[in-house]
Amino acid sequence: MGQGLWRIARNQQLQQQGYSGQGYLTREHGRRIPANNVANTSHRKQAQGGIDIYHLLKTRKSKEQEGFINLEMLPPELSFTILSYLNATDLCLASCVWQDLANDELLWQGLCKSTWGHCSIYNKNPPLGFSFRKLYMQLDEGSLTFNANPDEGVNYFMSKGILDDSPKEIAKFIFCTRTLNWKKLRIYLDERRDVLDDLVTLHNFRNQFLPNALREFFRHIHAPEERGEYLETLITKFSHRFCACNPDLMRELGLSPDAVYVLCYSLILLSIDLTSPHVKNKMSKREFIRNTRRAAQNISEDFVGHLYDNIYLIGHVAA
């Protein structure tokens, strides 16, 4: 693009300097250049990938004549497919041009369910005058309210009939939503242990390696920044859930929920040790195996070694 613009500027400069009625340009490097030779030179440059003013103006004019595609002239299935790639803001702007298409309920239903995967109102008969576009606005308003005050946010969802007053329904809503502030969510779950219990049971850790399962757990339920009672509660609930999802593996490795609890703490400490820039002397694999087996003697040395390799290669379990 830069070379093309340079050629345009150069052509304009040559035209301003020396084109005459006799078909000659001014002297350049001590000789005259016939106009037909200049045309041939320009043609060669264009063949080599150059851009001239004529082709630029022609391309621009053709694009201006084409304009935007009128979605109303396309088959409805194709128009809806195109609009389904838009977010809520762009879909509202599109409704200014294609009102009937952009206000279609299926489009707004898809936006609602892609952002808030579960709401109690999805499984109910919609009330009179129900609109998914209006529901999207209410869900967005409720999420913003939750991120300011979690209790007020949940009460807002219940007052609009979006959520039922049930720990299980609230847990499903949290599990399927990614727009909630994790710091506010952590405060809310610390206060609502009944919701936390149902949220833990929604995780399926079957056939997952322990560090990977712990990462998935902390993606939905963020770990506190400091050690304390809440972190111990989270690890305890995770250990029991992991064992419940993998009974055959627990019998094969001879692990109990208490042993998994010890391993989880060891993984968190190892993650901090290996990823923190403030720790200069990193824990070696041999040290990790020795310290872990000292706390849980029945654990296989190879299994503990694989745990170390996972943290070393992938990173923190609670990042």
mmCIF file of C-alpha atoms in Angstrom:
data_model
loop_
_atom_site.group_PDB
_atom_site.id
_atom_site.type_symbol
_atom_site.label_atom_id
_atom_site.label_comp_id
_atom_site.label_asym_id
_atom_site.label_seq_id
_atom_site.Cartn_x
_atom_site.Cartn_y
_atom_site.Cartn_z
ATOM 1 C CA MET A 1 0.000 0.000 0.000
ATOM 2 C CA GLY A 2 2.843 2.388 0.833
ATOM 3 C CA GLN A 3 4.537 1.693 -2.521
ATOM 4 C CA GLY A 4 1.272 2.296 -4.391
ATOM 5 C CA LEU A 5 0.735 5.667 -2.721
ATOM 6 C CA TRP A 6 4.344 6.623 -3.527
ATOM 7 C CA ARG A 7 3.736 5.836 -7.181
ATOM 8 C CA ILE A 8 0.575 7.971 -7.192
ATOM 9 C CA ALA A 9 2.416 10.918 -5.679
ATOM 10 C CA ARG A 10 5.260 10.448 -8.154
ATOM 11 C CA ASN A 11 2.890 10.398 -11.154
ATOM 12 C CA GLN A 12 1.223 13.593 -9.944
ATOM 13 C CA GLN A 13 4.622 15.237 -9.514
ATOM 14 C CA LEU A 14 5.701 14.314 -13.044
ATOM 15 C CA GLN A 15 2.461 15.596 -14.520
ATOM 16 C CA GLN A 16 2.765 18.929 -12.704
ATOM 17 C CA GLN A 17 6.429 19.365 -13.655
ATOM 18 C CA GLY A 18 6.592 18.777 -17.339
ATOM 19 C CA TYR A 19 3.774 17.520 -19.516
ATOM 20 C CA SER A 20 3.669 19.677 -22.720
ATOM 21 C CA GLY A 21 1.557 19.798 -25.843
ATOM 22 C CA GLN A 22 4.395 18.263 -27.873
ATOM 23 C CA GLY A 23 4.069 15.061 -25.905
ATOM 24 C CA TYR A 24 7.329 15.464 -23.946
ATOM 25 C CA LEU A 25 8.171 15.693 -20.261
ATOM 26 C CA THR A 26 10.879 17.940 -18.817
ATOM 27 C CA ARG A 27 14.460 16.843 -18.592
ATOM 28 C CA GLU A 28 15.175 14.025 -16.132
ATOM 29 C CA HIS A 29 18.720 12.819 -15.703
ATOM 30 C CA GLY A 30 19.812 15.006 -18.656
ATOM 31 C CA ARG A 31 17.525 13.558 -21.389
ATOM 32 C CA ARG A 32 14.020 13.945 -22.834
ATOM 33 C CA ILE A 33 11.477 11.141 -22.398
ATOM 34 C CA PRO A 34 8.766 10.708 -25.045
ATOM 35 C CA ALA A 35 5.224 10.423 -23.756
ATOM 36 C CA ASN A 36 4.649 7.014 -25.317
ATOM 37 C CA ASN A 37 7.702 5.664 -23.478
ATOM 38 C CA VAL A 38 6.296 7.036 -20.229
ATOM 39 C CA ALA A 39 3.033 5.246 -20.950
ATOM 40 C CA ASN A 40 4.921 2.014 -21.556
ATOM 41 C CA THR A 41 6.904 2.508 -18.337
ATOM 42 C CA SER A 42 3.690 3.164 -16.409
ATOM 43 C CA HIS A 43 2.156 0.049 -17.930
ATOM 44 C CA ARG A 44 5.157 -2.024 -16.849
ATOM 45 C CA LYS A 45 4.944 -0.632 -13.310
ATOM 46 C CA GLN A 46 1.258 -1.456 -13.185
ATOM 47 C CA ALA A 47 1.973 -4.979 -14.390
ATOM 48 C CA GLN A 48 4.485 -5.329 -11.555
ATOM 49 C CA GLY A 49 1.843 -4.589 -8.930
ATOM 50 C CA GLY A 50 1.676 -0.780 -8.967
ATOM 51 C CA ILE A 51 -1.527 1.264 -8.545
ATOM 52 C CA ASP A 52 -2.446 4.319 -10.609
ATOM 53 C CA ILE A 53 -5.006 7.032 -9.982
ATOM 54 C CA TYR A 54 -7.405 5.799 -12.653
ATOM 55 C CA HIS A 55 -7.746 2.339 -11.178
ATOM 56 C CA LEU A 56 -8.081 3.731 -7.659
ATOM 57 C CA LEU A 57 -10.930 6.045 -8.676
ATOM 58 C CA LYS A 58 -12.583 3.304 -10.698
ATOM 59 C CA THR A 59 -12.474 0.860 -7.780
ATOM 60 C CA ARG A 60 -13.739 3.462 -5.322
ATOM 61 C CA LYS A 61 -16.603 4.453 -7.627
ATOM 62 C CA SER A 62 -17.663 0.845 -8.113
ATOM 63 C CA LYS A 63 -17.690 0.253 -4.336
ATOM 64 C CA GLU A 64 -19.778 3.389 -3.798
ATOM 65 C CA GLN A 65 -22.276 2.172 -6.350
ATOM 66 C CA GLU A 66 -22.497 -1.242 -4.702
ATOM 67 C CA GLY A 67 -23.156 0.067 -1.161
ATOM 68 C CA PHE A 68 -24.391 -2.269 1.603
ATOM 69 C CA ILE A 69 -26.171 -5.510 0.920
ATOM 70 C CA ASN A 70 -29.889 -5.197 1.562
ATOM 71 C CA LEU A 71 -30.660 -8.105 3.877
ATOM 72 C CA GLU A 72 -34.338 -7.892 3.046
ATOM 73 C CA MET A 73 -33.508 -8.969 -0.519
ATOM 74 C CA LEU A 74 -31.844 -12.174 0.706
ATOM 75 C CA PRO A 75 -33.602 -15.382 1.786
ATOM 76 C CA PRO A 76 -34.740 -15.042 5.446
ATOM 77 C CA GLU A 77 -32.587 -17.971 6.578
ATOM 78 C CA LEU A 78 -29.465 -16.289 5.213
ATOM 79 C CA SER A 79 -30.395 -12.899 6.673
ATOM 80 C CA PHE A 80 -30.946 -14.368 10.132
ATOM 81 C CA THR A 81 -27.657 -16.262 9.923
ATOM 82 C CA ILE A 82 -25.800 -13.022 9.150
ATOM 83 C CA LEU A 83 -27.502 -11.131 11.981
ATOM 84 C CA SER A 84 -26.855 -13.958 14.457
ATOM 85 C CA TYR A 85 -23.147 -13.018 14.461
ATOM 86 C CA LEU A 86 -23.929 -9.567 15.917
ATOM 87 C CA ASN A 87 -23.843 -8.653 19.586
ATOM 88 C CA ALA A 88 -26.729 -6.860 21.302
ATOM 89 C CA THR A 89 -25.451 -3.357 20.554
ATOM 90 C CA ASP A 90 -24.907 -4.031 16.855
ATOM 91 C CA LEU A 91 -28.247 -5.814 16.597
ATOM 92 C CA CYS A 92 -29.996 -2.746 18.000
ATOM 93 C CA LEU A 93 -28.232 -0.601 15.401
ATOM 94 C CA ALA A 94 -29.217 -3.043 12.673
ATOM 95 C CA SER A 95 -32.861 -2.745 13.743
ATOM 96 C CA CYS A 96 -32.756 0.908 12.665
ATOM 97 C CA VAL A 97 -32.356 -0.319 9.073
ATOM 98 C CA TRP A 98 -33.919 -3.785 9.086
ATOM 99 C CA GLN A 99 -36.459 -3.521 11.895
ATOM 100 C CA ASP A 100 -38.443 -6.672 11.163
ATOM 101 C CA LEU A 101 -35.325 -8.807 10.791
ATOM 102 C CA ALA A 102 -33.233 -7.480 13.704
ATOM 103 C CA ASN A 103 -36.151 -7.613 16.151
ATOM 104 C CA ASP A 104 -36.800 -11.278 15.499
ATOM 105 C CA GLU A 105 -37.335 -13.203 18.734
ATOM 106 C CA LEU A 106 -35.063 -16.084 17.722
ATOM 107 C CA LEU A 107 -32.074 -13.749 17.429
ATOM 108 C CA TRP A 108 -32.616 -12.262 20.882
ATOM 109 C CA GLN A 109 -33.326 -15.667 22.353
ATOM 110 C CA GLY A 110 -29.938 -16.823 21.071
ATOM 111 C CA LEU A 111 -28.230 -13.782 22.613
ATOM 112 C CA CYS A 112 -29.886 -14.428 25.974
ATOM 113 C CA LYS A 113 -28.997 -18.095 26.132
ATOM 114 C CA SER A 114 -25.438 -17.621 24.861
ATOM 115 C CA THR A 115 -24.701 -15.127 27.663
ATOM 116 C CA TRP A 116 -26.929 -16.456 30.454
ATOM 117 C CA GLY A 117 -27.103 -20.174 29.818
ATOM 118 C CA HIS A 118 -29.707 -20.933 32.470
ATOM 119 C CA CYS A 119 -32.656 -18.959 33.788
ATOM 120 C CA SER A 120 -35.772 -20.299 35.450
ATOM 121 C CA ILE A 121 -37.938 -18.362 33.009
ATOM 122 C CA TYR A 122 -36.586 -20.417 30.099
ATOM 123 C CA ASN A 123 -38.507 -23.459 31.332
ATOM 124 C CA LYS A 124 -41.800 -21.652 31.989
ATOM 125 C CA ASN A 125 -44.676 -20.671 29.765
ATOM 126 C CA PRO A 126 -43.909 -17.078 28.741
ATOM 127 C CA PRO A 127 -46.318 -14.472 30.137
ATOM 128 C CA LEU A 128 -48.448 -12.262 27.913
ATOM 129 C CA GLY A 129 -46.339 -9.704 26.066
ATOM 130 C CA PHE A 130 -43.091 -11.574 26.746
ATOM 131 C CA SER A 131 -40.126 -10.511 24.610
ATOM 132 C CA PHE A 132 -36.610 -11.945 24.549
ATOM 133 C CA ARG A 133 -35.281 -8.526 23.634
ATOM 134 C CA LYS A 134 -36.820 -7.121 26.812
ATOM 135 C CA LEU A 135 -35.522 -10.129 28.750
ATOM 136 C CA TYR A 136 -31.995 -9.420 27.468
ATOM 137 C CA MET A 137 -32.202 -5.869 28.803
ATOM 138 C CA GLN A 138 -33.418 -7.151 32.177
ATOM 139 C CA LEU A 139 -30.669 -9.766 32.384
ATOM 140 C CA ASP A 140 -28.061 -7.164 31.528
ATOM 141 C CA GLU A 141 -29.484 -4.775 34.143
ATOM 142 C CA GLY A 142 -29.575 -7.534 36.750
ATOM 143 C CA SER A 143 -25.962 -8.526 36.056
ATOM 144 C CA LEU A 144 -24.798 -4.940 36.487
ATOM 145 C CA THR A 145 -26.764 -4.754 39.729
ATOM 146 C CA PHE A 146 -25.204 -8.026 40.935
ATOM 147 C CA ASN A 147 -21.714 -6.722 40.185
ATOM 148 C CA ALA A 148 -22.451 -3.743 42.440
ATOM 149 C CA ASN A 149 -24.401 -5.610 45.142
ATOM 150 C CA PRO A 150 -24.903 -9.389 44.794
ATOM 151 C CA ASP A 151 -27.965 -9.604 47.082
ATOM 152 C CA GLU A 152 -29.734 -6.799 45.241
ATOM 153 C CA GLY A 153 -28.866 -8.403 41.909
ATOM 154 C CA VAL A 154 -30.384 -11.760 42.880
ATOM 155 C CA ASN A 155 -33.469 -10.019 44.293
ATOM 156 C CA TYR A 156 -33.832 -8.135 40.996
ATOM 157 C CA PHE A 157 -33.807 -11.398 39.018
ATOM 158 C CA MET A 158 -36.432 -12.862 41.329
ATOM 159 C CA SER A 159 -38.648 -9.776 41.199
ATOM 160 C CA LYS A 160 -38.723 -9.975 37.385
ATOM 161 C CA GLY A 161 -39.550 -13.680 37.447
ATOM 162 C CA ILE A 162 -36.231 -14.563 35.818
ATOM 163 C CA LEU A 163 -35.016 -16.755 38.711
ATOM 164 C CA ASP A 164 -36.853 -18.876 41.241
ATOM 165 C CA ASP A 165 -36.030 -18.474 44.914
ATOM 166 C CA SER A 166 -34.141 -21.761 45.068
ATOM 167 C CA PRO A 167 -30.445 -22.445 45.848
ATOM 168 C CA LYS A 168 -30.299 -24.955 43.012
ATOM 169 C CA GLU A 169 -31.705 -22.470 40.459
ATOM 170 C CA ILE A 170 -29.348 -19.733 41.625
ATOM 171 C CA ALA A 171 -26.406 -22.172 41.421
ATOM 172 C CA LYS A 172 -27.329 -23.154 37.850
ATOM 173 C CA PHE A 173 -27.603 -19.484 36.883
ATOM 174 C CA ILE A 174 -24.145 -18.742 38.303
ATOM 175 C CA PHE A 175 -22.617 -21.850 36.718
ATOM 176 C CA CYS A 176 -23.856 -20.899 33.218
ATOM 177 C CA THR A 177 -23.120 -17.147 33.405
ATOM 178 C CA ARG A 178 -19.807 -15.432 32.650
ATOM 179 C CA THR A 179 -20.828 -11.791 33.142
ATOM 180 C CA LEU A 180 -20.738 -11.796 36.951
ATOM 181 C CA ASN A 181 -17.858 -10.121 38.772
ATOM 182 C CA TRP A 182 -15.791 -12.868 40.386
ATOM 183 C CA LYS A 183 -14.948 -10.825 43.478
ATOM 184 C CA LYS A 184 -18.607 -10.096 44.188
ATOM 185 C CA LEU A 185 -19.468 -13.690 43.376
ATOM 186 C CA ARG A 186 -16.918 -14.934 45.894
ATOM 187 C CA ILE A 187 -18.457 -12.735 48.590
ATOM 188 C CA TYR A 188 -21.933 -13.992 47.735
ATOM 189 C CA LEU A 189 -20.954 -17.676 47.803
ATOM 190 C CA ASP A 190 -19.137 -17.221 51.103
ATOM 191 C CA GLU A 191 -22.412 -15.963 52.578
ATOM 192 C CA ARG A 192 -24.673 -18.458 50.789
ATOM 193 C CA ARG A 193 -23.135 -21.848 51.528
ATOM 194 C CA ASP A 194 -26.354 -23.575 50.399
ATOM 195 C CA VAL A 195 -25.859 -22.127 46.906
ATOM 196 C CA LEU A 196 -22.182 -23.102 47.061
ATOM 197 C CA ASP A 197 -23.072 -26.735 47.825
ATOM 198 C CA ASP A 198 -25.348 -26.955 44.783
ATOM 199 C CA LEU A 199 -22.773 -25.181 42.627
ATOM 200 C CA VAL A 200 -20.100 -27.761 43.510
ATOM 201 C CA THR A 201 -22.399 -30.657 42.558
ATOM 202 C CA LEU A 202 -22.816 -29.208 39.056
ATOM 203 C CA HIS A 203 -19.157 -29.977 38.278
ATOM 204 C CA ASN A 204 -18.309 -33.274 36.611
ATOM 205 C CA PHE A 205 -14.680 -34.266 37.148
ATOM 206 C CA ARG A 206 -14.944 -37.777 35.763
ATOM 207 C CA ASN A 207 -11.712 -39.030 34.128
ATOM 208 C CA GLN A 208 -9.975 -35.680 34.665
ATOM 209 C CA PHE A 209 -6.425 -35.352 35.944
ATOM 210 C CA LEU A 210 -6.451 -33.795 39.403
ATOM 211 C CA PRO A 211 -4.689 -30.461 38.553
ATOM 212 C CA ASN A 212 -6.900 -29.945 35.489
ATOM 213 C CA ALA A 213 -10.032 -30.620 37.529
ATOM 214 C CA LEU A 214 -8.864 -28.148 40.144
ATOM 215 C CA ARG A 215 -8.326 -25.494 37.452
ATOM 216 C CA GLU A 216 -11.846 -26.027 36.119
ATOM 217 C CA PHE A 217 -13.237 -25.780 39.643
ATOM 218 C CA PHE A 218 -11.506 -22.469 40.322
ATOM 219 C CA ARG A 219 -12.657 -21.066 36.979
ATOM 220 C CA HIS A 220 -16.246 -21.221 38.226
ATOM 221 C CA ILE A 221 -15.577 -20.661 41.931
ATOM 222 C CA HIS A 222 -12.637 -18.317 42.288
ATOM 223 C CA ALA A 223 -10.229 -18.999 45.113
ATOM 224 C CA PRO A 224 -9.706 -16.304 47.754
ATOM 225 C CA GLU A 225 -6.505 -14.300 47.625
ATOM 226 C CA GLU A 226 -5.452 -15.411 51.104
ATOM 227 C CA ARG A 227 -5.572 -18.658 53.008
ATOM 228 C CA GLY A 228 -8.424 -19.001 55.433
ATOM 229 C CA GLU A 229 -11.606 -20.830 56.334
ATOM 230 C CA TYR A 230 -13.270 -20.187 52.979
ATOM 231 C CA LEU A 231 -10.366 -21.708 51.022
ATOM 232 C CA GLU A 232 -10.387 -24.753 53.276
ATOM 233 C CA THR A 233 -14.115 -25.115 52.679
ATOM 234 C CA LEU A 234 -13.646 -24.940 48.909
ATOM 235 C CA ILE A 235 -10.879 -27.550 48.872
ATOM 236 C CA THR A 236 -12.862 -29.853 51.153
ATOM 237 C CA LYS A 237 -15.931 -29.668 48.915
ATOM 238 C CA PHE A 238 -13.803 -30.164 45.811
ATOM 239 C CA SER A 239 -12.057 -33.217 47.295
ATOM 240 C CA HIS A 240 -15.326 -34.961 48.095
ATOM 241 C CA ARG A 241 -16.779 -34.116 44.679
ATOM 242 C CA PHE A 242 -13.656 -35.317 42.849
ATOM 243 C CA CYS A 243 -13.727 -38.619 44.695
ATOM 244 C CA ALA A 244 -17.465 -39.026 44.013
ATOM 245 C CA CYS A 245 -16.866 -38.507 40.277
ATOM 246 C CA ASN A 246 -13.920 -40.962 40.123
ATOM 247 C CA PRO A 247 -14.641 -43.889 42.477
ATOM 248 C CA ASP A 248 -12.700 -46.439 40.398
ATOM 249 C CA LEU A 249 -9.617 -44.220 40.210
ATOM 250 C CA MET A 250 -9.730 -43.586 43.944
ATOM 251 C CA ARG A 251 -9.775 -47.317 44.643
ATOM 252 C CA GLU A 252 -6.965 -47.953 42.158
ATOM 253 C CA LEU A 253 -4.713 -45.247 43.639
ATOM 254 C CA GLY A 254 -5.810 -45.866 47.203
ATOM 255 C CA LEU A 255 -6.862 -42.249 47.702
ATOM 256 C CA SER A 256 -9.452 -40.847 50.086
ATOM 257 C CA PRO A 257 -11.015 -37.368 50.242
ATOM 258 C CA ASP A 258 -8.489 -36.475 52.961
ATOM 259 C CA ALA A 259 -5.592 -37.529 50.710
ATOM 260 C CA VAL A 260 -7.006 -35.503 47.800
ATOM 261 C CA TYR A 261 -7.323 -32.563 50.181
ATOM 262 C CA VAL A 262 -3.607 -32.815 50.987
ATOM 263 C CA LEU A 263 -2.731 -33.083 47.298
ATOM 264 C CA CYS A 264 -4.802 -29.983 46.465
ATOM 265 C CA TYR A 265 -3.000 -27.922 49.079
ATOM 266 C CA SER A 266 0.331 -29.216 47.804
ATOM 267 C CA LEU A 267 -0.604 -28.233 44.243
ATOM 268 C CA ILE A 268 -1.613 -24.721 45.296
ATOM 269 C CA LEU A 269 1.633 -24.208 47.212
ATOM 270 C CA LEU A 270 3.655 -25.621 44.311
ATOM 271 C CA SER A 271 1.833 -23.314 41.890
ATOM 272 C CA ILE A 272 2.743 -20.303 43.980
ATOM 273 C CA ASP A 273 6.336 -21.466 44.312
ATOM 274 C CA LEU A 274 6.866 -22.069 40.575
ATOM 275 C CA THR A 275 4.984 -19.034 39.224
ATOM 276 C CA SER A 276 5.858 -16.329 41.744
ATOM 277 C CA PRO A 277 8.697 -14.017 40.627
ATOM 278 C CA HIS A 278 9.544 -13.385 44.296
ATOM 279 C CA VAL A 279 10.580 -17.007 44.882
ATOM 280 C CA LYS A 280 14.134 -17.401 43.607
ATOM 281 C CA ASN A 281 14.852 -20.957 44.734
ATOM 282 C CA LYS A 282 12.110 -22.978 43.038
ATOM 283 C CA MET A 283 10.984 -26.272 44.509
ATOM 284 C CA SER A 284 12.483 -29.226 42.667
ATOM 285 C CA LYS A 285 10.543 -32.289 41.624
ATOM 286 C CA ARG A 286 12.375 -34.429 44.164
ATOM 287 C CA GLU A 287 11.535 -32.010 46.984
ATOM 288 C CA PHE A 288 7.861 -31.921 45.988
ATOM 289 C CA ILE A 289 7.631 -35.721 45.929
ATOM 290 C CA ARG A 290 9.348 -36.010 49.309
ATOM 291 C CA ASN A 291 7.185 -33.347 50.990
ATOM 292 C CA THR A 292 3.928 -34.688 49.531
ATOM 293 C CA ARG A 293 4.573 -38.314 50.400
ATOM 294 C CA ARG A 294 5.518 -37.265 53.900
ATOM 295 C CA ALA A 295 1.996 -35.837 54.325
ATOM 296 C CA ALA A 296 0.215 -38.661 52.454
ATOM 297 C CA GLN A 297 2.286 -41.829 52.571
ATOM 298 C CA ASN A 298 0.009 -44.077 50.476
ATOM 299 C CA ILE A 299 0.392 -41.944 47.338
ATOM 300 C CA SER A 300 2.473 -43.341 44.464
ATOM 301 C CA GLU A 301 5.747 -41.565 43.736
ATOM 302 C CA ASP A 302 5.046 -41.666 39.979
ATOM 303 C CA PHE A 303 1.617 -40.092 40.467
ATOM 304 C CA VAL A 304 3.081 -37.246 42.527
ATOM 305 C CA GLY A 305 5.767 -36.769 39.878
ATOM 306 C CA HIS A 306 3.088 -36.385 37.192
ATOM 307 C CA LEU A 307 1.405 -33.758 39.361
ATOM 308 C CA TYR A 308 4.631 -31.757 39.483
ATOM 309 C CA ASP A 309 5.098 -32.020 35.704
ATOM 310 C CA ASN A 310 1.575 -30.723 35.094
ATOM 311 C CA ILE A 311 2.110 -27.603 37.214
ATOM 312 C CA TYR A 312 5.555 -27.031 35.747
ATOM 313 C CA LEU A 313 4.303 -27.188 32.157
ATOM 314 C CA ILE A 314 0.762 -25.711 32.340
ATOM 315 C CA GLY A 315 0.922 -23.310 35.271
ATOM 316 C CA HIS A 316 -1.066 -22.264 38.333
ATOM 317 C CA VAL A 317 -4.153 -24.244 39.314
ATOM 318 C CA ALA A 318 -5.959 -21.220 40.726
ATOM 319 C CA ALA A 319 -4.884 -18.441 38.350
#
